[in-house]
Short mmCIF file of C-alpha atoms and ligand atoms in Angstrom, two decimals:
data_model
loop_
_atom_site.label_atom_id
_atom_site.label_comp_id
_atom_site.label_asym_id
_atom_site.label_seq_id
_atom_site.Cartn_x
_atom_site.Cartn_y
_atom_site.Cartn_z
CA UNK A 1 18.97 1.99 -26.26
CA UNK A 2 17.40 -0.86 -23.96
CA UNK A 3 19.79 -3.45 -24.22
CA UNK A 4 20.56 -3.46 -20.24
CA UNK A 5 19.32 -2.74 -16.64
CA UNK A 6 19.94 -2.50 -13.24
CA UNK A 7 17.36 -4.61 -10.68
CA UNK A 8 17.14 -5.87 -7.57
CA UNK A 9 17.16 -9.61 -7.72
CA UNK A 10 16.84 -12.67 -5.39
CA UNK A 11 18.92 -14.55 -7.67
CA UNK A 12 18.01 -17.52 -6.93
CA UNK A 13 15.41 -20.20 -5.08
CA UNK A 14 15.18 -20.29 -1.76
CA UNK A 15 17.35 -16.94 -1.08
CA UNK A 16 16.01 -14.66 1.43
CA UNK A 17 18.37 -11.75 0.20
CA UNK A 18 18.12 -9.34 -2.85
CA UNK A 19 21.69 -8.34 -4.80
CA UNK A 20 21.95 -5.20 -7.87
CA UNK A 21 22.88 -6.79 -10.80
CA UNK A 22 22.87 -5.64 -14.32
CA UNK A 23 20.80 -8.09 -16.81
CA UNK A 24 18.34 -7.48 -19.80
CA UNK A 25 15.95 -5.02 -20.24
CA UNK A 26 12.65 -7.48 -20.31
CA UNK A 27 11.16 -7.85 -23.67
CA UNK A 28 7.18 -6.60 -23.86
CA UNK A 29 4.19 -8.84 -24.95
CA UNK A 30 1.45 -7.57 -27.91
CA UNK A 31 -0.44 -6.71 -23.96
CA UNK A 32 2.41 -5.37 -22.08
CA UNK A 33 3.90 -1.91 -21.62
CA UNK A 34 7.72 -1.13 -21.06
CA UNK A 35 7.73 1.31 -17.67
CA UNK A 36 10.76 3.43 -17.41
CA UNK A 37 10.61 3.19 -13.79
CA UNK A 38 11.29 6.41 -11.50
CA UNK A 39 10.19 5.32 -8.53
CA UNK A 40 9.23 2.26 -6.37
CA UNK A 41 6.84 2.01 -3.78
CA UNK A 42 8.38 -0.06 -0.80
CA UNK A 43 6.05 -2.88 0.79
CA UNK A 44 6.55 -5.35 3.68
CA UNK A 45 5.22 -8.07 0.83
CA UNK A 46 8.33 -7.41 -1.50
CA UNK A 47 10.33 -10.00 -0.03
CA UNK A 48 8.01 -12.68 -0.63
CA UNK A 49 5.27 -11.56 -2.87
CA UNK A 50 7.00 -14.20 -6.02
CA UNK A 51 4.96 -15.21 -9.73
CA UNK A 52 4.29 -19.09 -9.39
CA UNK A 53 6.34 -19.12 -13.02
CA UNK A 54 9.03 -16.97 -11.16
CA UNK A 55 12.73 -17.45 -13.17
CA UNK A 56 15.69 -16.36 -11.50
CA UNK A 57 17.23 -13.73 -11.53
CA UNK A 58 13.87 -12.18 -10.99
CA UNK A 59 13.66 -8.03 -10.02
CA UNK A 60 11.43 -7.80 -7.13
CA UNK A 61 8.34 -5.07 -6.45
CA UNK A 62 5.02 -4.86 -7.41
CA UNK A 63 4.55 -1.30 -7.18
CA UNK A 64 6.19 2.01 -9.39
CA UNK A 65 5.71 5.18 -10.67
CA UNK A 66 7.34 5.75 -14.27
CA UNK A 67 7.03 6.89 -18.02
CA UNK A 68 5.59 4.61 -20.32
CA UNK A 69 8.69 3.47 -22.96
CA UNK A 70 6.92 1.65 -25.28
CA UNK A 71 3.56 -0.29 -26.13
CA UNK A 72 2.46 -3.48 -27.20
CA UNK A 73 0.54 -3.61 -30.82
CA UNK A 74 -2.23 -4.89 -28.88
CA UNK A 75 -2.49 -1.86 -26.19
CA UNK A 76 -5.09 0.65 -26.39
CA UNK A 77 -5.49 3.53 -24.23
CA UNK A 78 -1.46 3.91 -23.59
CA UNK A 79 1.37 5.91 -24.88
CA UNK A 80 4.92 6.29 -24.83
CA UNK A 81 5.57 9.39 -22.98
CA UNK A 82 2.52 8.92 -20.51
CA UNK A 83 3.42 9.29 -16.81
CA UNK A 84 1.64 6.27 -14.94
CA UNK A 85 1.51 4.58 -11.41
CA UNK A 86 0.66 0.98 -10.99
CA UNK A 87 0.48 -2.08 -9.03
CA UNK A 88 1.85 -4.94 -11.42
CA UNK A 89 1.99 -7.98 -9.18
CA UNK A 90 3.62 -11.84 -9.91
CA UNK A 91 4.54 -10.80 -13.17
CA UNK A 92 7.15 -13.81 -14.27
CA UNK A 93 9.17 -11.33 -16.27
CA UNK A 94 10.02 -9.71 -13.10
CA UNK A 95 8.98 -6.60 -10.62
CA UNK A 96 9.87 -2.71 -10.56
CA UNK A 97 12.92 -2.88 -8.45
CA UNK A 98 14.37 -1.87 -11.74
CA UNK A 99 15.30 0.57 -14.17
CA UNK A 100 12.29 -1.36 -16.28
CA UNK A 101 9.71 -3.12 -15.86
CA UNK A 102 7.26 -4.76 -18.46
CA UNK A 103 3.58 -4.07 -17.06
CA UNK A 104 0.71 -6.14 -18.49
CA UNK A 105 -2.19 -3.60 -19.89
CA UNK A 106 -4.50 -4.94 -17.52
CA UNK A 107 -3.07 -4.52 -14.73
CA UNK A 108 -3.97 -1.51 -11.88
CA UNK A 109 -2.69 1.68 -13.88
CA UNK A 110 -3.55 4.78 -12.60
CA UNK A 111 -2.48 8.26 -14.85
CA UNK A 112 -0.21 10.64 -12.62
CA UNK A 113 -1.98 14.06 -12.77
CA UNK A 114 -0.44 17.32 -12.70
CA UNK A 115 0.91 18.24 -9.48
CA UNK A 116 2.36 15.07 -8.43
CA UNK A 117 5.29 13.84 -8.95
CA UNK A 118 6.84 10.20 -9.59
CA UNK A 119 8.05 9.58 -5.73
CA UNK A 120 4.64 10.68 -4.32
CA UNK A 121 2.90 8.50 -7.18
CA UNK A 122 4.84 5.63 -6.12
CA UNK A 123 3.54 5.83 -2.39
CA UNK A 124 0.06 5.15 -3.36
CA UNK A 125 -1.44 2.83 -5.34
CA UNK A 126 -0.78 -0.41 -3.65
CA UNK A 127 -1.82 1.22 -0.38
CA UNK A 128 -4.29 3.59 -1.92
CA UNK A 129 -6.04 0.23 -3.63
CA UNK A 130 -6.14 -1.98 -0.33
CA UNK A 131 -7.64 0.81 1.69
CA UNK A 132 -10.48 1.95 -1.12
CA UNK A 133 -10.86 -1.82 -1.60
CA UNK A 134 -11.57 -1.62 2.07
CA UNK A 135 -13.61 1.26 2.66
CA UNK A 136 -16.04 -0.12 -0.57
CA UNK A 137 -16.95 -2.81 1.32
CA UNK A 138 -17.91 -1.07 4.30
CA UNK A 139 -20.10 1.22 2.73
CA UNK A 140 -23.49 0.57 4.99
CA UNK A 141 -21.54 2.23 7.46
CA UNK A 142 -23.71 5.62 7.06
CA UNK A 143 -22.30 9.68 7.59
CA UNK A 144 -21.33 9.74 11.01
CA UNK A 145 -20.55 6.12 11.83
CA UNK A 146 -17.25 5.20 13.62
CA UNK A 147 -14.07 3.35 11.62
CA UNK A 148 -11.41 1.99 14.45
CA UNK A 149 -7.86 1.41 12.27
CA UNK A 150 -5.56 -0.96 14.60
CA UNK A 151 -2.17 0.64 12.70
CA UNK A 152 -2.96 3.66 11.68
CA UNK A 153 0.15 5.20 11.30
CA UNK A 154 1.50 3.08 8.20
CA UNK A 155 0.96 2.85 4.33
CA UNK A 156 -2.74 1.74 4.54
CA UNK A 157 -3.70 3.54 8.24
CA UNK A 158 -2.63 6.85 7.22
CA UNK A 159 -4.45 7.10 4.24
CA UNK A 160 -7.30 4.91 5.52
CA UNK A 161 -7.95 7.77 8.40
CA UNK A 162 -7.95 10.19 5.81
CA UNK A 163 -10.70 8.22 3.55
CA UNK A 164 -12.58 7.15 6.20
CA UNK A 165 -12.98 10.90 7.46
CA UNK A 166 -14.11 12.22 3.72
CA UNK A 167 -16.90 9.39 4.45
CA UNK A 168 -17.92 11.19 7.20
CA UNK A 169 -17.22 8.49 9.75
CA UNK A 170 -15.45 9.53 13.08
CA UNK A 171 -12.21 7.35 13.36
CA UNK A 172 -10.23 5.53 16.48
CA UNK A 173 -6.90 4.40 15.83
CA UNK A 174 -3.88 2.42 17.35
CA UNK A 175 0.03 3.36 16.78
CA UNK A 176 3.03 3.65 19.24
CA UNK A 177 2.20 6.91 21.61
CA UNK A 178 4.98 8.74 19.59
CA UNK A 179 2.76 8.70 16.22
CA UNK A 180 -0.41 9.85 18.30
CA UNK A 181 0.08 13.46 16.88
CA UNK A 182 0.11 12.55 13.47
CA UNK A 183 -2.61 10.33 13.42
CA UNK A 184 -4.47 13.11 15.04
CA UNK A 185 -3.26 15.33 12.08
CA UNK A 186 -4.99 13.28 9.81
CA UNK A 187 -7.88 13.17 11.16
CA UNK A 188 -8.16 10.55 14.17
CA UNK A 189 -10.68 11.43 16.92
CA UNK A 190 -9.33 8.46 19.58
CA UNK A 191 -6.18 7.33 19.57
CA UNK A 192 -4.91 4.50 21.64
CA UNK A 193 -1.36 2.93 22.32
CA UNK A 194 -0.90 -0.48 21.15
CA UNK A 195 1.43 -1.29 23.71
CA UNK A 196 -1.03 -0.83 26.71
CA UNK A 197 -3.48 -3.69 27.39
CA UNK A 198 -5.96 -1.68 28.13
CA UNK A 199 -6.56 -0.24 24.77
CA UNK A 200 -9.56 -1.80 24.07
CA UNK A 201 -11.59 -0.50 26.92
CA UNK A 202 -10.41 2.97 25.76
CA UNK A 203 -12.12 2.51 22.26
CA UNK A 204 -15.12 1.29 24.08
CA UNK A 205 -15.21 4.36 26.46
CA UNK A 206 -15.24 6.50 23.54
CA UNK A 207 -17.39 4.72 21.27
CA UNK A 208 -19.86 2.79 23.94
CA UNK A 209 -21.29 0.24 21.84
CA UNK A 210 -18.43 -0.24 20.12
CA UNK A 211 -17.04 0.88 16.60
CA UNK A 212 -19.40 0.20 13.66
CA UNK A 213 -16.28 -1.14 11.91
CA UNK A 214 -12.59 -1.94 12.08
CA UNK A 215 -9.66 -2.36 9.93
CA UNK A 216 -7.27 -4.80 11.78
CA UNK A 217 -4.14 -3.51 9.15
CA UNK A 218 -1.11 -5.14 11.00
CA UNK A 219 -1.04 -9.01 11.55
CA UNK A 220 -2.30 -9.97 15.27
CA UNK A 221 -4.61 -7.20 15.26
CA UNK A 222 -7.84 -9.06 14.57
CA UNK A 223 -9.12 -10.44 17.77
CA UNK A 224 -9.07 -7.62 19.53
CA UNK A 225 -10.36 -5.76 16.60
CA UNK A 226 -13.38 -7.17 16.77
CA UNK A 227 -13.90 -7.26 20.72
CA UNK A 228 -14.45 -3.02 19.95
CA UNK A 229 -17.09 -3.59 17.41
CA UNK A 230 -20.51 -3.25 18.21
CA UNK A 231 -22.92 -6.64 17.49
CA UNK A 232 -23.57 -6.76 14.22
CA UNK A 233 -21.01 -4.75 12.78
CA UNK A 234 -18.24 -5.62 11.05
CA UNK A 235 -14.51 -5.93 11.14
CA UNK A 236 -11.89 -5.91 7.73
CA UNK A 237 -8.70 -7.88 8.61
CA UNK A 238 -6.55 -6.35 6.31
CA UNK A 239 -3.34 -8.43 6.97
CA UNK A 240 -5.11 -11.63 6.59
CA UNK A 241 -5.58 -12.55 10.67
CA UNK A 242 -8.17 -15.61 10.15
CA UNK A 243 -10.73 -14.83 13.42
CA UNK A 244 -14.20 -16.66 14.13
CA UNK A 245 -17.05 -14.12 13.86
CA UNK A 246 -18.93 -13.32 16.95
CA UNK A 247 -21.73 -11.17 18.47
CA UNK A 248 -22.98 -11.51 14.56
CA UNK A 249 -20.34 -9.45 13.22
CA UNK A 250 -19.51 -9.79 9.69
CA UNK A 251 -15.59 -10.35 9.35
CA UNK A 252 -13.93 -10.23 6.06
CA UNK A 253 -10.34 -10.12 4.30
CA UNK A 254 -10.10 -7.16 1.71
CA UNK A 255 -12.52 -8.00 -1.14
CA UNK A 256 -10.03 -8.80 -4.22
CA UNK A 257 -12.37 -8.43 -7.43
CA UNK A 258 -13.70 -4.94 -6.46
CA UNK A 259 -12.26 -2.68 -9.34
CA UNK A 260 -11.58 0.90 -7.21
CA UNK A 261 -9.82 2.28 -10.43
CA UNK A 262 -12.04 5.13 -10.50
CA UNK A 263 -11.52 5.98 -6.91
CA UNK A 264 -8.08 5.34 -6.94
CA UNK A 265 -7.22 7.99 -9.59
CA UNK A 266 -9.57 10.20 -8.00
CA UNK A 267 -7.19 10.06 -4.10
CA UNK A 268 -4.28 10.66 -6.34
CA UNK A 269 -5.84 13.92 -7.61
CA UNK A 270 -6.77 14.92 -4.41
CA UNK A 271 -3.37 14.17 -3.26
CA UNK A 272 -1.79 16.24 -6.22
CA UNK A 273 -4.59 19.49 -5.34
CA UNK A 274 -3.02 19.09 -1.15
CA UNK A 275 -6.96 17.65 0.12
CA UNK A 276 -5.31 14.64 1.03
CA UNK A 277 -2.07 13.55 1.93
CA UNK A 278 0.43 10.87 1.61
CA UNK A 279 2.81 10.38 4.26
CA UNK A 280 6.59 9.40 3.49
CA UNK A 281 8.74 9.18 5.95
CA UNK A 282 12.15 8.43 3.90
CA UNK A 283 12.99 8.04 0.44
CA UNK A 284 16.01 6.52 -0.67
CA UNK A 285 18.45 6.22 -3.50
CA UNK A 286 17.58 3.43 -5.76
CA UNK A 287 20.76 1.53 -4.92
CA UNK A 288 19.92 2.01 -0.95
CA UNK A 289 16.97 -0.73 -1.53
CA UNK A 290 18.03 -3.18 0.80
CA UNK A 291 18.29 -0.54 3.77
CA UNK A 292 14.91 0.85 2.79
CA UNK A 293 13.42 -3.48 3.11
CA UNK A 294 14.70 -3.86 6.25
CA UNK A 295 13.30 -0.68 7.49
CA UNK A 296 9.66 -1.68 6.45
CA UNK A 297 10.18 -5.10 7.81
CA UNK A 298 10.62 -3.58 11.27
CA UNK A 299 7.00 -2.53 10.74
CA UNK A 300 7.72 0.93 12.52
CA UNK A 301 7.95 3.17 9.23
CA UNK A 302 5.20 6.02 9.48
CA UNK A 303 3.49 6.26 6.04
CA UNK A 304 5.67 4.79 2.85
CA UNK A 305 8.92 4.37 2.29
CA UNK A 306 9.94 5.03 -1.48
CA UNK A 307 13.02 4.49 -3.76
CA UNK A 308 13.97 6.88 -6.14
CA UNK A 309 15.99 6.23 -9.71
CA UNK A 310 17.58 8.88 -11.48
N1 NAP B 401 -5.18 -7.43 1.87
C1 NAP B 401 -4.50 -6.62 1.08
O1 NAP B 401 -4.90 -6.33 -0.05
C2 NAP B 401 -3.25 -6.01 1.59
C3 NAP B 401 -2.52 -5.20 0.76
C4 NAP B 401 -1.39 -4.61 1.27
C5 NAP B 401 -1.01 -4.90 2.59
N2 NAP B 401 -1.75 -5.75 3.34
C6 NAP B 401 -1.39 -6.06 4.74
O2 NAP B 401 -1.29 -4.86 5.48
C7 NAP B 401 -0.25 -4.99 6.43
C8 NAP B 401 0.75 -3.91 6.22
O3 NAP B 401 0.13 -2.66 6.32
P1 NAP B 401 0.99 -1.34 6.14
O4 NAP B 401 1.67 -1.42 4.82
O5 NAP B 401 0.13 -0.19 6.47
O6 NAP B 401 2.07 -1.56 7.28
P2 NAP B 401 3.27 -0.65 7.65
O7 NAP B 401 3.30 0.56 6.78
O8 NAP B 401 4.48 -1.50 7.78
O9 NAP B 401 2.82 -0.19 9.15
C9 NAP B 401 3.77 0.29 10.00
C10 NAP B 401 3.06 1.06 11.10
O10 NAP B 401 2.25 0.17 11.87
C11 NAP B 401 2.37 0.50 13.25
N3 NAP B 401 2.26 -0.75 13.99
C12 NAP B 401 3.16 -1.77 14.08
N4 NAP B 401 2.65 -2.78 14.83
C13 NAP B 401 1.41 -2.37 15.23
C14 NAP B 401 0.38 -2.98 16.02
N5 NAP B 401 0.51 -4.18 16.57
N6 NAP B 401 -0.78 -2.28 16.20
C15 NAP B 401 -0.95 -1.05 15.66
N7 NAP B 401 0.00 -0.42 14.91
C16 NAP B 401 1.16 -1.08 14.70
C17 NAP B 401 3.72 1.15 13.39
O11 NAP B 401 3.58 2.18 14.32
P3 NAP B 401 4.59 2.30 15.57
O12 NAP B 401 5.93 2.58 14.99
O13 NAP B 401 3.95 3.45 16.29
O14 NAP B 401 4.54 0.99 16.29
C18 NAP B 401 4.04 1.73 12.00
O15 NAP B 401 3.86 3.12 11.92
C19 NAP B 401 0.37 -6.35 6.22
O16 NAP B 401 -0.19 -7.21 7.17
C20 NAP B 401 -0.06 -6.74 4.83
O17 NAP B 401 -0.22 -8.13 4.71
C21 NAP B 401 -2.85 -6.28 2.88
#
């Protein structure tokens, strides 16, 4: 019944591109799952995101939604039939751009309650993860503090509004004009243009002081992040941006050992009962992949982008 599978490869070192090709169905560890995969969550980090170990051809993605297949004889807590989401990254035996995907146990596996389905489950968890990782370690920021999000209209800022206003914080955040709306919709107070130099100086006219916090999501972001934080408060840079800390603000990448499991499965209800919501903004046919990487390498898709298998 498993014998063979469809993926999305790079086929081989040092190839930038990703080709369909049909190849084994990977065999599970006493610690792994077999995911049925039924849809993929699309992330700029795809292309490059590779398992130290990796063999070639290796399937791509670190992100699904699916129905468990089978379990290892060492997996509690699992069974075939259950409908999970989960973030499975650098796993050598290759990613969920694929009709399978073997998922160690331990990795970030979230249950799919009722009321959502697999292309919505899909959109969250890597996102979902980063920005609860996020929002844990800002959590001196008291009811009625102020969260600035420079890129709030992608995977992480449009959930990250969202979280940050069931805190109780009162959020500024940057996109093109065009996505000002939206971010409004979510729940954005300020909302400033990227593109005009004189964004800063907005979020300080709204916020004199400056912000208690920002998120600097999209790469470039942090410097002038932090000039809109207030001394002493602190700035998250998300993508990685490596900034010297002034004015005593605390800067920091994205803790990695906080476990938000709890939290995590906790958005996705809320997502499934309509109190939150995750933004899509195309999903494509499993064999349109490449269209949908090059879209979210453009870094201009609003919310996810997700790919669907029959
Ligand atoms: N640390 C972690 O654990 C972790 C995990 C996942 C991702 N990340 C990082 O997060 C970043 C990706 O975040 P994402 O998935 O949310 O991105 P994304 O979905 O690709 O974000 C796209 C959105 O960002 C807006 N945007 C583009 N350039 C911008 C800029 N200079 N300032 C403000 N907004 C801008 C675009 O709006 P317009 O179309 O209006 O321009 C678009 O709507 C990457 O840097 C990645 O490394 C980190």
């Amino acid at each position: 019944m498993f014998e063979g599978m469809r993926a999305f490869v790079k086929p081989e070192s040092g190839v930038d591109s990703i080709e369909l090709v049909e190849m084994a169905v990977p065999q599970i560890g006493d610690d792994e799952l077999l995911v049925r995969v039924k849809a993929v969550g699309v992330g700029i980090h795809d292309s490059y995101f590779l398992p130290g170990d990796v063999k070639y051809p290796f399937p791509i993605g670190i992100e699904a939604a699916g129905v468990v297949e089978r379990v290892g004889s060492g997996v509690r807590g699992h069974r075939p039939g259950d409908h999970i989401a989960f973030v499975s990254s650098m796993q050598p035996k290759g990613g969920t751009w694929a009709e399978y995907a073997a998922v160690k146990a331990n990795s970030l596996i979230v249950p799919i309650p009722a009321g959502l389905d697999f292309v919505e489950a899909a959109a969250v968890p890597v996102a979902g993860n980063t920005v609860l990782r996020a929002v844990k370690a800002l959590d001196a920021v008291p009811a009625g503090g102020s969260l600035f999000i420079a890129g709030g209209s992608g995977a992480i800022g449009t959930l990250a509004i969202q979280v940050a206003r069931a805190r109780g914080w009162r959020v500024g955040a940057s996109a093109s004009e065009h996505n000002h709306d939206h971010m409004r919709s979510l729940g954005a107070e300020a909302v400033v243009d990227y593109h005009d130099p004189d964004w800063p100086e907005q979020i300080r006219q709204w916020m004199p002081g400056g912000v208690d916090a920002a998120m600097a999501v999209q790469p470039g972001t942090a410097i002038d992040s932090l000039s809109v934080v207030r001394d002493g408060g602190k700035l998250i840079a998300v993508s990685g941006d490596v900034v010297a800390p002034e004015r005593d603000v605390h800067v920091e990448a994205v803790p990695h050992g906080t476990d938000v499991r709890g939290e995590l499965t906790r958005l996705m209800t809320e997502i499934a009962k309509n109190e939150k919501r995750v933004e899509i903004e195309r999903v494509y046919p499993f064999e349109e992949a490449q269209a949908a990487l090059a879209k979210v390498q453009t870094r201009h898709a609003r919310g996810k982008l997700v790919l669907r298998l029959e």
